[in-house]
Protein backbone atom coordinates (compact mmCIF):
# COMPACT_ATOMS: atom_id res chain seq x y z
CA UNK A 1 0.00 0.00 0.00
CA UNK A 2 1.38 3.42 -0.94
CA UNK A 3 1.39 6.19 1.62
CA UNK A 4 -0.61 9.11 0.20
CA UNK A 5 0.73 11.96 2.30
CA UNK A 6 2.48 15.10 1.19
CA UNK A 7 5.93 13.47 1.19
CA UNK A 8 5.08 10.39 -0.84
CA UNK A 9 8.01 8.81 -2.66
CA UNK A 10 9.45 5.34 -3.22
CA UNK A 11 11.33 5.39 0.07
CA UNK A 12 7.99 5.47 1.91
CA UNK A 13 6.29 2.51 0.28
CA UNK A 14 4.72 1.48 3.60
CA UNK A 15 2.02 3.56 5.28
CA UNK A 16 3.30 6.30 7.55
CA UNK A 17 3.04 6.01 11.31
CA UNK A 18 1.01 8.80 12.86
CA UNK A 19 1.93 10.57 16.10
CA UNK A 20 -1.12 11.92 17.94
CA UNK A 21 -1.10 14.33 20.83
CA UNK A 22 -3.43 17.12 21.93
CA UNK A 23 -0.42 19.39 21.87
CA UNK A 24 1.42 18.79 18.57
CA UNK A 25 5.00 18.35 19.72
CA UNK A 26 7.77 18.66 17.15
CA UNK A 27 10.27 17.24 19.66
CA UNK A 28 8.34 13.96 19.83
CA UNK A 29 8.11 13.74 16.03
CA UNK A 30 11.86 14.35 15.76
CA UNK A 31 12.75 11.82 18.49
CA UNK A 32 10.52 9.11 17.01
CA UNK A 33 11.77 9.77 13.47
CA UNK A 34 15.37 9.60 14.58
CA UNK A 35 14.75 6.30 16.41
CA UNK A 36 13.05 4.88 13.30
CA UNK A 37 14.87 6.23 10.24
CA UNK A 38 13.29 3.58 7.99
CA UNK A 39 9.77 4.67 8.98
CA UNK A 40 7.93 7.85 8.11
CA UNK A 41 6.46 9.53 11.18
CA UNK A 42 3.85 12.25 10.66
CA UNK A 43 1.49 14.24 12.83
CA UNK A 44 -2.25 13.98 12.18
CA UNK A 45 -2.19 17.47 10.66
CA UNK A 46 0.24 16.19 8.05
CA UNK A 47 -2.08 13.34 7.02
CA UNK A 48 -4.51 13.55 4.12
CA UNK A 49 -7.77 11.57 4.59
CA UNK A 50 -6.37 8.97 2.21
CA UNK A 51 -3.17 8.68 4.22
CA UNK A 52 -5.17 8.50 7.45
CA UNK A 53 -7.18 5.58 6.03
CA UNK A 54 -3.95 3.74 5.18
CA UNK A 55 -2.34 4.30 8.60
CA UNK A 56 -1.86 1.13 10.61
CA UNK A 57 0.06 2.33 13.66
CA UNK A 58 -0.58 5.32 15.90
CA UNK A 59 1.91 6.46 18.53
CA UNK A 60 0.08 8.56 21.08
CA UNK A 61 0.75 10.95 23.95
CA UNK A 62 -2.59 11.94 25.48
CA UNK A 63 -4.54 12.33 22.21
CA UNK A 64 -8.14 13.54 22.07
CA UNK A 65 -10.68 10.83 21.10
CA UNK A 66 -11.52 12.87 17.97
CA UNK A 67 -7.91 12.67 16.81
CA UNK A 68 -8.06 8.88 16.89
CA UNK A 69 -11.40 8.79 15.04
CA UNK A 70 -9.72 10.09 11.88
CA UNK A 71 -7.77 6.82 11.63
CA UNK A 72 -10.31 4.06 10.92
CA UNK A 73 -7.89 1.23 10.07
CA UNK A 74 -5.37 1.21 12.89
CA UNK A 75 -3.93 -2.21 13.68
CA UNK A 76 -2.49 -1.08 17.02
CA UNK A 77 -1.76 1.96 19.13
CA UNK A 78 1.42 2.58 21.14
CA UNK A 79 1.15 4.94 24.08
CA UNK A 80 4.30 6.74 25.18
CA UNK A 81 2.81 6.97 28.66
CA UNK A 82 2.78 4.18 31.23
CA UNK A 83 -0.77 4.92 32.49
CA UNK A 84 -3.47 4.31 29.88
CA UNK A 85 -6.77 4.47 31.76
CA UNK A 86 -8.23 7.23 29.55
CA UNK A 87 -7.17 5.69 26.27
CA UNK A 88 -8.04 2.08 27.03
CA UNK A 89 -11.87 2.36 26.74
CA UNK A 90 -11.50 4.17 23.40
CA UNK A 91 -9.13 1.53 22.01
CA UNK A 92 -11.16 -1.34 23.48
CA UNK A 93 -14.41 -0.01 21.96
CA UNK A 94 -12.75 -0.27 18.54
CA UNK A 95 -11.02 -3.52 19.37
CA UNK A 96 -7.59 -2.01 18.71
CA UNK A 97 -4.72 -3.43 20.80
CA UNK A 98 -3.16 -0.74 22.98
CA UNK A 99 0.52 -1.10 23.85
CA UNK A 100 1.75 0.94 26.82
CA UNK A 101 5.23 2.21 27.59
CA UNK A 102 7.37 -0.07 29.71
CA UNK A 103 10.68 1.74 30.10
CA UNK A 104 13.38 0.89 32.65
CA UNK A 105 14.51 4.55 32.50
CA UNK A 106 11.04 5.65 33.63
CA UNK A 107 11.01 2.98 36.33
CA UNK A 108 14.37 4.25 37.59
CA UNK A 109 13.02 7.81 37.74
CA UNK A 110 10.04 6.57 39.72
CA UNK A 111 12.24 4.55 42.07
CA UNK A 112 14.33 7.67 42.67
CA UNK A 113 11.20 9.78 43.32
CA UNK A 114 9.79 7.24 45.78
CA UNK A 115 13.09 7.18 47.64
CA UNK A 116 13.40 10.99 47.62
CA UNK A 117 9.91 11.62 49.01
CA UNK A 118 10.15 8.73 51.46
CA UNK A 119 13.29 10.39 52.85
CA UNK A 120 11.43 13.72 52.90
CA UNK A 121 8.77 12.18 55.12
CA UNK A 122 11.07 9.97 57.17
CA UNK A 123 13.51 12.82 57.92
CA UNK A 124 10.63 15.16 58.89
CA UNK A 125 11.30 17.74 56.23
CA UNK A 126 7.75 19.19 56.21
CA UNK A 127 7.95 19.58 60.00
CA UNK A 128 11.38 21.26 59.99
CA UNK A 129 10.33 23.57 57.12
CA UNK A 130 7.30 24.64 59.20
CA UNK A 131 9.50 25.12 62.28
CA UNK A 132 11.89 27.33 60.30
CA UNK A 133 9.00 29.53 59.21
CA UNK A 134 8.23 29.95 62.94
CA UNK A 135 11.94 30.36 63.84
CA UNK A 136 11.50 27.40 66.17
CA UNK A 137 14.63 25.37 67.17
CA UNK A 138 13.18 21.98 68.11
CA UNK A 139 15.03 18.75 67.32
CA UNK A 140 12.93 15.59 67.06
CA UNK A 141 14.19 12.08 67.69
CA UNK A 142 15.83 10.23 64.80
CA UNK A 143 14.30 6.94 63.69
CA UNK A 144 16.55 4.69 61.57
CA UNK A 145 15.12 3.41 58.25
CA UNK A 146 15.26 -0.16 59.57
CA UNK A 147 12.43 0.80 61.91
CA UNK A 148 10.27 2.30 59.18
CA UNK A 149 7.90 0.16 57.11
CA UNK A 150 7.00 1.38 53.65
CA UNK A 151 3.97 -0.36 52.14
CA UNK A 152 3.85 -0.24 48.35
CA UNK A 153 0.44 -0.68 46.71
CA UNK A 154 1.18 -2.04 43.23
CA UNK A 155 4.20 -4.22 42.54
CA UNK A 156 4.43 -3.75 38.79
CA UNK A 157 7.21 -2.18 36.73
CA UNK A 158 7.32 0.88 38.98
CA UNK A 159 6.43 -0.65 42.35
CA UNK A 160 9.16 -3.29 42.10
CA UNK A 161 11.83 -0.71 41.23
CA UNK A 162 10.63 1.49 44.11
CA UNK A 163 10.90 -1.51 46.46
CA UNK A 164 14.48 -2.12 45.32
CA UNK A 165 15.51 1.48 45.99
CA UNK A 166 13.82 1.50 49.41
CA UNK A 167 15.46 -1.79 50.43
CA UNK A 168 18.87 -0.44 49.36
CA UNK A 169 18.25 2.56 51.62
CA UNK A 170 17.51 0.30 54.57
CA UNK A 171 13.72 0.50 54.84
CA UNK A 172 11.45 -2.41 55.64
CA UNK A 173 9.25 -2.94 52.61
CA UNK A 174 5.88 -4.63 52.19
CA UNK A 175 3.88 -4.76 48.99
CA UNK A 176 0.43 -5.51 47.64
CA UNK A 177 -0.58 -6.68 44.18
CA UNK A 178 -3.33 -8.52 42.34
CA UNK A 179 -1.37 -11.74 41.80
CA UNK A 180 1.09 -13.22 44.32
CA UNK A 181 4.66 -11.96 44.03
CA UNK A 182 7.96 -13.24 45.30
CA UNK A 183 10.45 -10.42 45.78
CA UNK A 184 13.58 -10.88 47.89
CA UNK A 185 13.28 -9.14 51.27
CA UNK A 186 9.80 -7.79 50.54
CA UNK A 187 6.81 -9.19 52.40
CA UNK A 188 4.12 -9.40 49.75
CA UNK A 189 0.35 -9.65 50.01
CA UNK A 190 -2.72 -9.97 47.81
CA UNK A 191 -6.50 -9.57 48.22
CA UNK A 192 -8.50 -7.51 50.68
CA UNK A 193 -7.03 -9.09 53.79
CA UNK A 194 -3.54 -8.43 52.44
CA UNK A 195 -4.44 -4.81 51.76
CA UNK A 196 -5.61 -4.41 55.35
CA UNK A 197 -2.32 -5.88 56.59
CA UNK A 198 -0.19 -3.59 54.43
CA UNK A 199 -2.17 -0.47 55.33
CA UNK A 200 -2.25 -1.16 59.04
CA UNK A 201 1.49 -1.94 59.30
CA UNK A 202 2.98 0.82 57.17
CA UNK A 203 4.48 4.07 58.40
CA UNK A 204 4.48 5.30 54.82
CA UNK A 205 2.11 4.02 52.11
CA UNK A 206 3.22 4.47 48.49
CA UNK A 207 0.51 4.20 45.83
CA UNK A 208 1.71 2.81 42.49
CA UNK A 209 -1.48 1.17 41.21
CA UNK A 210 -3.04 1.74 37.81
CA UNK A 211 -6.45 3.44 37.84
CA UNK A 212 -9.05 0.78 37.04
CA UNK A 213 -12.64 -0.03 38.03
CA UNK A 214 -11.21 -1.93 41.02
CA UNK A 215 -8.72 0.67 42.17
CA UNK A 216 -10.88 3.82 41.81
CA UNK A 217 -11.30 5.13 45.38
CA UNK A 218 -9.66 1.99 46.68
CA UNK A 219 -8.35 4.12 49.52
CA UNK A 220 -11.71 5.20 50.91
CA UNK A 221 -12.53 6.33 54.46
CA UNK A 222 -12.55 2.73 55.71
CA UNK A 223 -9.16 1.81 54.22
CA UNK A 224 -7.58 5.11 55.23
CA UNK A 225 -8.97 4.46 58.70
CA UNK A 226 -6.85 1.30 58.88
CA UNK A 227 -3.62 3.28 58.60
CA UNK A 228 -1.54 3.88 61.72
CA UNK A 229 -1.92 7.17 63.53
CA UNK A 230 0.83 9.46 62.25
CA UNK A 231 1.41 7.47 59.05
CA UNK A 232 1.97 9.23 55.73
CA UNK A 233 0.99 8.58 52.16
CA UNK A 234 2.66 9.16 48.79
CA UNK A 235 0.45 8.99 45.69
CA UNK A 236 2.46 8.78 42.48
CA UNK A 237 -0.14 6.75 40.55
CA UNK A 238 -3.45 8.45 39.78
CA UNK A 239 -5.46 10.89 41.91
CA UNK A 240 -8.69 8.90 41.83
CA UNK A 241 -7.14 5.84 43.52
CA UNK A 242 -7.60 7.83 46.75
CA UNK A 243 -10.90 9.38 47.87
CA UNK A 244 -9.46 12.88 48.31
CA UNK A 245 -12.07 14.07 50.84
CA UNK A 246 -11.36 11.09 53.09
CA UNK A 247 -7.62 11.76 52.89
CA UNK A 248 -8.05 15.46 53.70
CA UNK A 249 -10.27 14.57 56.68
CA UNK A 250 -7.66 12.13 58.01
CA UNK A 251 -4.92 14.76 57.68
CA UNK A 252 -6.99 17.58 59.15
CA UNK A 253 -7.97 15.41 62.11
CA UNK A 254 -4.30 14.52 62.74
CA UNK A 255 -4.88 10.82 62.10
CA UNK A 256 -2.34 10.95 59.26
CA UNK A 257 0.70 13.19 59.36
CA UNK A 258 1.40 14.09 55.72
CA UNK A 259 0.52 13.33 52.09
CA UNK A 260 2.77 13.83 49.08
CA UNK A 261 0.50 14.06 46.04
CA UNK A 262 1.83 14.12 42.49
CA UNK A 263 -1.48 13.20 40.84
CA UNK A 264 -5.00 14.58 41.19
CA UNK A 265 -8.58 13.96 40.10
CA UNK A 266 -8.26 16.96 37.77
CA UNK A 267 -4.91 18.11 36.40
CA UNK A 268 -3.62 20.75 36.55
CA UNK A 269 -4.90 21.16 40.10
CA UNK A 270 -7.46 24.01 40.16
CA UNK A 271 -6.06 27.30 41.48
CA UNK A 272 -8.77 27.37 44.16
CA UNK A 273 -8.22 23.80 45.36
CA UNK A 274 -7.82 23.68 49.15
CA UNK A 275 -5.08 21.06 48.64
CA UNK A 276 -2.59 23.79 47.64
CA UNK A 277 -2.69 25.42 51.06
CA UNK A 278 -3.15 22.40 53.31
CA UNK A 279 -0.21 22.38 55.72
CA UNK A 280 -0.03 18.58 55.63
CA UNK A 281 -0.09 18.15 51.88
CA UNK A 282 2.83 18.53 49.51
CA UNK A 283 1.54 19.21 45.98
CA UNK A 284 3.68 18.14 43.04
CA UNK A 285 2.72 18.84 39.40
CA UNK A 286 2.77 15.22 38.09
CA UNK A 287 6.56 15.09 37.89
CA UNK A 288 7.54 11.94 39.75
CA UNK A 289 8.47 9.97 36.62
CA UNK A 290 8.20 11.83 33.32
CA UNK A 291 8.52 9.86 30.09
CA UNK A 292 12.02 10.19 28.63
CA UNK A 293 11.44 11.06 24.98
CA UNK A 294 14.69 9.48 23.83
CA UNK A 295 14.46 6.10 25.60
CA UNK A 296 10.71 5.88 24.99
CA UNK A 297 11.23 6.47 21.25
CA UNK A 298 13.79 3.65 21.16
CA UNK A 299 11.35 1.31 22.90
CA UNK A 300 8.56 2.22 20.48
CA UNK A 301 11.03 1.73 17.59
CA UNK A 302 11.91 -1.78 18.81
CA UNK A 303 8.21 -2.68 19.01
CA UNK A 304 7.56 -1.29 15.53
CA UNK A 305 10.57 -3.18 14.11
CA UNK A 306 9.33 -6.43 15.68
CA UNK A 307 5.90 -5.83 14.14
CA UNK A 308 7.37 -5.07 10.72
CA UNK A 309 9.44 -8.25 10.97
CA UNK A 310 6.82 -10.72 12.16
CA UNK A 311 3.47 -8.97 11.73
CA UNK A 312 2.74 -9.71 15.39
CA UNK A 313 1.37 -6.85 17.48
CA UNK A 314 3.47 -6.29 20.65
CA UNK A 315 1.93 -7.33 23.95
CA UNK A 316 -1.05 -5.09 24.62
CA UNK A 317 -2.76 -3.87 27.78
CA UNK A 318 -5.41 -6.29 29.02
CA UNK A 319 -8.68 -4.45 28.28
CA UNK A 320 -10.76 -6.59 30.65
CA UNK A 321 -8.38 -6.14 33.56
CA UNK A 322 -7.92 -2.45 32.75
CA UNK A 323 -4.12 -2.33 32.95
P1 LIG B 1 2.02 -2.18 36.14
O1 LIG B 1 3.35 -2.69 35.73
O2 LIG B 1 0.83 -2.54 35.31
O3 LIG B 1 1.78 -2.59 37.65
C1 LIG B 1 0.57 -2.40 38.28
C2 LIG B 1 0.60 -3.11 39.63
O4 LIG B 1 -0.64 -2.87 40.29
C3 LIG B 1 0.74 -4.62 39.49
O5 LIG B 1 1.55 -5.13 40.53
C4 LIG B 1 -0.70 -5.11 39.65
O6 LIG B 1 -0.80 -6.43 40.18
C5 LIG B 1 -1.21 -4.12 40.67
N1 LIG B 1 -2.67 -4.02 40.63
C6 LIG B 1 -3.46 -3.59 39.63
N2 LIG B 1 -4.76 -3.67 39.97
C7 LIG B 1 -4.78 -4.18 41.22
C8 LIG B 1 -5.82 -4.52 42.13
N3 LIG B 1 -7.12 -4.35 41.81
N4 LIG B 1 -5.49 -5.05 43.33
C9 LIG B 1 -4.18 -5.25 43.66
N5 LIG B 1 -3.15 -4.93 42.85
C10 LIG B 1 -3.45 -4.41 41.64
O7 LIG B 1 2.03 -0.56 36.18
P2 LIG B 1 3.31 0.37 36.41
O8 LIG B 1 4.08 0.53 35.14
O9 LIG B 1 4.02 -0.07 37.61
O10 LIG B 1 2.58 1.78 36.66
C11 LIG B 1 1.67 1.97 37.72
C12 LIG B 1 0.94 3.29 37.52
O11 LIG B 1 1.81 4.38 37.80
C13 LIG B 1 0.49 3.57 36.09
O12 LIG B 1 -0.72 2.90 35.79
C14 LIG B 1 0.31 5.07 36.09
O13 LIG B 1 -1.01 5.40 36.45
C15 LIG B 1 1.26 5.55 37.19
N6 LIG B 1 2.36 6.37 36.66
C16 LIG B 1 2.55 7.62 37.21
C17 LIG B 1 3.60 8.41 36.76
C18 LIG B 1 3.84 9.78 37.37
O14 LIG B 1 4.70 10.52 36.88
N7 LIG B 1 3.15 10.17 38.42
C19 LIG B 1 4.45 7.95 35.75
C20 LIG B 1 4.22 6.70 35.22
C21 LIG B 1 3.18 5.90 35.69
P3 LIG B 1 -0.22 -7.68 39.33
O15 LIG B 1 1.27 -7.52 39.37
O16 LIG B 1 -0.67 -8.85 40.07
O17 LIG B 1 -0.79 -7.54 37.96
XYZ file of C-alpha atoms and ligand atoms in Angstrom:
371
model
C 0.000 0.000 0.000
C 1.383 3.423 -0.939
C 1.392 6.187 1.623
C -0.611 9.108 0.198
C 0.728 11.964 2.297
C 2.476 15.104 1.187
C 5.933 13.469 1.191
C 5.078 10.389 -0.838
C 8.007 8.813 -2.660
C 9.446 5.341 -3.216
C 11.326 5.394 0.072
C 7.987 5.470 1.914
C 6.295 2.508 0.276
C 4.724 1.477 3.598
C 2.023 3.560 5.275
C 3.301 6.298 7.553
C 3.042 6.011 11.314
C 1.010 8.797 12.861
C 1.925 10.566 16.097
C -1.118 11.919 17.935
C -1.101 14.335 20.832
C -3.428 17.118 21.925
C -0.420 19.389 21.867
C 1.419 18.790 18.574
C 4.997 18.353 19.716
C 7.774 18.659 17.148
C 10.266 17.237 19.657
C 8.336 13.960 19.826
C 8.110 13.744 16.029
C 11.857 14.352 15.759
C 12.748 11.815 18.489
C 10.520 9.110 17.008
C 11.768 9.770 13.474
C 15.371 9.599 14.582
C 14.749 6.297 16.412
C 13.048 4.875 13.301
C 14.871 6.233 10.240
C 13.293 3.583 7.990
C 9.772 4.672 8.983
C 7.934 7.848 8.105
C 6.462 9.534 11.182
C 3.854 12.248 10.656
C 1.487 14.244 12.833
C -2.246 13.977 12.179
C -2.191 17.471 10.664
C 0.245 16.191 8.045
C -2.080 13.343 7.019
C -4.510 13.548 4.116
C -7.765 11.574 4.588
C -6.373 8.971 2.207
C -3.166 8.677 4.220
C -5.175 8.500 7.451
C -7.178 5.583 6.032
C -3.945 3.741 5.178
C -2.344 4.297 8.596
C -1.860 1.127 10.615
C 0.059 2.332 13.660
C -0.584 5.323 15.903
C 1.906 6.461 18.531
C 0.081 8.557 21.081
C 0.745 10.949 23.950
C -2.587 11.937 25.478
C -4.543 12.331 22.209
C -8.138 13.542 22.067
C -10.676 10.826 21.096
C -11.517 12.867 17.972
C -7.912 12.671 16.811
C -8.059 8.877 16.888
C -11.398 8.793 15.039
C -9.722 10.095 11.883
C -7.773 6.823 11.632
C -10.306 4.064 10.918
C -7.889 1.225 10.072
C -5.369 1.212 12.894
C -3.932 -2.209 13.684
C -2.486 -1.080 17.016
C -1.762 1.958 19.132
C 1.417 2.576 21.139
C 1.146 4.941 24.081
C 4.300 6.740 25.182
C 2.807 6.969 28.664
C 2.777 4.176 31.225
C -0.770 4.917 32.494
C -3.466 4.313 29.878
C -6.770 4.475 31.760
C -8.232 7.233 29.549
C -7.168 5.690 26.270
C -8.039 2.084 27.032
C -11.866 2.357 26.742
C -11.500 4.173 23.398
C -9.129 1.529 22.013
C -11.158 -1.340 23.484
C -14.415 -0.010 21.963
C -12.752 -0.275 18.539
C -11.017 -3.525 19.374
C -7.585 -2.012 18.712
C -4.719 -3.430 20.801
C -3.161 -0.740 22.977
C 0.518 -1.102 23.854
C 1.749 0.936 26.821
C 5.226 2.210 27.586
C 7.373 -0.066 29.707
C 10.681 1.735 30.095
C 13.381 0.891 32.650
C 14.505 4.550 32.504
C 11.045 5.652 33.628
C 11.009 2.979 36.331
C 14.373 4.248 37.591
C 13.024 7.814 37.741
C 10.037 6.571 39.722
C 12.241 4.548 42.070
C 14.326 7.666 42.670
C 11.196 9.777 43.321
C 9.788 7.238 45.780
C 13.092 7.178 47.642
C 13.396 10.987 47.623
C 9.913 11.617 49.010
C 10.148 8.734 51.462
C 13.289 10.389 52.853
C 11.426 13.721 52.899
C 8.766 12.182 55.124
C 11.065 9.973 57.171
C 13.514 12.817 57.920
C 10.629 15.156 58.893
C 11.302 17.743 56.228
C 7.755 19.193 56.210
C 7.946 19.584 60.003
C 11.378 21.261 59.988
C 10.329 23.569 57.123
C 7.301 24.643 59.201
C 9.497 25.123 62.280
C 11.895 27.329 60.299
C 9.001 29.533 59.208
C 8.234 29.946 62.935
C 11.942 30.358 63.841
C 11.505 27.399 66.168
C 14.629 25.365 67.173
C 13.182 21.979 68.111
C 15.033 18.748 67.315
C 12.930 15.586 67.062
C 14.192 12.083 67.688
C 15.826 10.230 64.797
C 14.300 6.936 63.694
C 16.553 4.691 61.570
C 15.124 3.410 58.247
C 15.262 -0.162 59.565
C 12.431 0.802 61.906
C 10.270 2.304 59.181
C 7.903 0.164 57.113
C 7.000 1.382 53.648
C 3.970 -0.363 52.136
C 3.846 -0.235 48.354
C 0.438 -0.682 46.709
C 1.178 -2.045 43.233
C 4.204 -4.225 42.540
C 4.429 -3.751 38.789
C 7.213 -2.184 36.735
C 7.322 0.880 38.981
C 6.434 -0.648 42.346
C 9.165 -3.294 42.100
C 11.825 -0.710 41.234
C 10.634 1.487 44.115
C 10.903 -1.512 46.455
C 14.478 -2.122 45.322
C 15.506 1.479 45.987
C 13.824 1.500 49.413
C 15.461 -1.787 50.426
C 18.867 -0.436 49.365
C 18.247 2.562 51.618
C 17.514 0.299 54.568
C 13.719 0.502 54.839
C 11.450 -2.410 55.639
C 9.246 -2.944 52.608
C 5.881 -4.626 52.194
C 3.875 -4.758 48.987
C 0.429 -5.509 47.639
C -0.579 -6.681 44.182
C -3.328 -8.522 42.345
C -1.365 -11.737 41.802
C 1.091 -13.221 44.316
C 4.659 -11.962 44.030
C 7.960 -13.244 45.299
C 10.449 -10.418 45.776
C 13.576 -10.883 47.895
C 13.283 -9.141 51.267
C 9.798 -7.788 50.537
C 6.808 -9.188 52.403
C 4.118 -9.400 49.746
C 0.345 -9.645 50.007
C -2.722 -9.974 47.806
C -6.502 -9.568 48.216
C -8.497 -7.511 50.679
C -7.027 -9.090 53.794
C -3.542 -8.431 52.436
C -4.438 -4.809 51.765
C -5.609 -4.406 55.345
C -2.322 -5.877 56.593
C -0.191 -3.592 54.427
C -2.168 -0.470 55.328
C -2.246 -1.160 59.041
C 1.489 -1.942 59.300
C 2.984 0.817 57.165
C 4.484 4.069 58.397
C 4.481 5.297 54.820
C 2.108 4.021 52.109
C 3.219 4.473 48.490
C 0.510 4.198 45.826
C 1.711 2.812 42.489
C -1.477 1.174 41.213
C -3.043 1.740 37.806
C -6.445 3.444 37.842
C -9.055 0.783 37.039
C -12.642 -0.030 38.030
C -11.207 -1.933 41.023
C -8.717 0.667 42.174
C -10.878 3.817 41.812
C -11.302 5.132 45.378
C -9.655 1.988 46.680
C -8.353 4.119 49.517
C -11.712 5.200 50.910
C -12.533 6.331 54.465
C -12.551 2.732 55.711
C -9.163 1.809 54.217
C -7.578 5.114 55.227
C -8.967 4.464 58.696
C -6.852 1.302 58.883
C -3.624 3.278 58.600
C -1.542 3.878 61.722
C -1.916 7.171 63.532
C 0.830 9.463 62.251
C 1.413 7.469 59.047
C 1.973 9.235 55.729
C 0.994 8.577 52.157
C 2.657 9.162 48.789
C 0.451 8.990 45.693
C 2.456 8.779 42.480
C -0.138 6.746 40.547
C -3.452 8.449 39.779
C -5.457 10.886 41.905
C -8.686 8.899 41.827
C -7.143 5.838 43.524
C -7.605 7.828 46.746
C -10.895 9.380 47.867
C -9.465 12.881 48.305
C -12.066 14.071 50.841
C -11.358 11.094 53.092
C -7.622 11.761 52.887
C -8.051 15.459 53.704
C -10.268 14.573 56.678
C -7.662 12.127 58.007
C -4.920 14.762 57.683
C -6.995 17.578 59.155
C -7.970 15.409 62.112
C -4.295 14.521 62.744
C -4.882 10.821 62.103
C -2.336 10.945 59.261
C 0.705 13.186 59.362
C 1.397 14.086 55.724
C 0.523 13.329 52.094
C 2.768 13.834 49.076
C 0.504 14.056 46.043
C 1.834 14.115 42.490
C -1.480 13.203 40.841
C -4.999 14.582 41.192
C -8.581 13.963 40.098
C -8.258 16.958 37.767
C -4.909 18.113 36.405
C -3.619 20.745 36.548
C -4.903 21.158 40.097
C -7.456 24.012 40.156
C -6.061 27.297 41.481
C -8.767 27.371 44.158
C -8.222 23.800 45.356
C -7.816 23.680 49.153
C -5.077 21.063 48.645
C -2.591 23.791 47.645
C -2.690 25.420 51.058
C -3.150 22.397 53.311
C -0.214 22.381 55.717
C -0.030 18.578 55.634
C -0.092 18.152 51.881
C 2.830 18.530 49.506
C 1.540 19.209 45.984
C 3.684 18.141 43.037
C 2.715 18.836 39.398
C 2.773 15.219 38.094
C 6.558 15.085 37.887
C 7.540 11.936 39.746
C 8.468 9.970 36.616
C 8.195 11.834 33.321
C 8.523 9.862 30.092
C 12.023 10.189 28.635
C 11.443 11.064 24.976
C 14.693 9.485 23.831
C 14.460 6.104 25.599
C 10.705 5.881 24.987
C 11.227 6.465 21.247
C 13.789 3.651 21.163
C 11.348 1.307 22.896
C 8.559 2.217 20.475
C 11.028 1.730 17.589
C 11.912 -1.779 18.807
C 8.212 -2.684 19.007
C 7.558 -1.293 15.526
C 10.567 -3.178 14.110
C 9.332 -6.431 15.676
C 5.901 -5.825 14.144
C 7.369 -5.068 10.724
C 9.437 -8.254 10.971
C 6.821 -10.720 12.155
C 3.471 -8.969 11.729
C 2.742 -9.711 15.392
C 1.374 -6.854 17.476
C 3.472 -6.295 20.648
C 1.931 -7.330 23.950
C -1.048 -5.087 24.616
C -2.758 -3.874 27.782
C -5.413 -6.289 29.018
C -8.676 -4.454 28.277
C -10.763 -6.594 30.653
C -8.379 -6.141 33.562
C -7.919 -2.451 32.747
C -4.119 -2.326 32.950
P 2.022 -2.177 36.135
O 3.352 -2.692 35.729
O 0.834 -2.536 35.308
O 1.780 -2.586 37.654
C 0.574 -2.397 38.277
C 0.601 -3.107 39.631
O -0.644 -2.867 40.294
C 0.740 -4.620 39.489
O 1.548 -5.133 40.526
C -0.699 -5.108 39.653
O -0.803 -6.430 40.179
C -1.214 -4.117 40.671
N -2.673 -4.023 40.628
C -3.463 -3.592 39.631
N -4.761 -3.672 39.969
C -4.779 -4.183 41.222
C -5.818 -4.523 42.131
N -7.119 -4.355 41.808
N -5.490 -5.046 43.332
C -4.185 -5.247 43.655
N -3.152 -4.934 42.848
C -3.452 -4.413 41.644
O 2.035 -0.563 36.176
P 3.314 0.372 36.407
O 4.082 0.533 35.138
O 4.016 -0.072 37.611
O 2.584 1.779 36.660
C 1.668 1.967 37.718
C 0.938 3.288 37.525
O 1.810 4.380 37.803
C 0.488 3.571 36.094
O -0.717 2.901 35.792
C 0.310 5.071 36.090
O -1.009 5.405 36.450
C 1.263 5.548 37.189
N 2.361 6.371 36.662
C 2.552 7.619 37.214
C 3.598 8.414 36.758
C 3.837 9.777 37.368
O 4.704 10.520 36.877
N 3.151 10.165 38.415
C 4.452 7.947 35.747
C 4.219 6.697 35.224
C 3.180 5.900 35.689
P -0.220 -7.681 39.328
O 1.270 -7.523 39.366
O -0.667 -8.852 40.068
O -0.788 -7.543 37.956
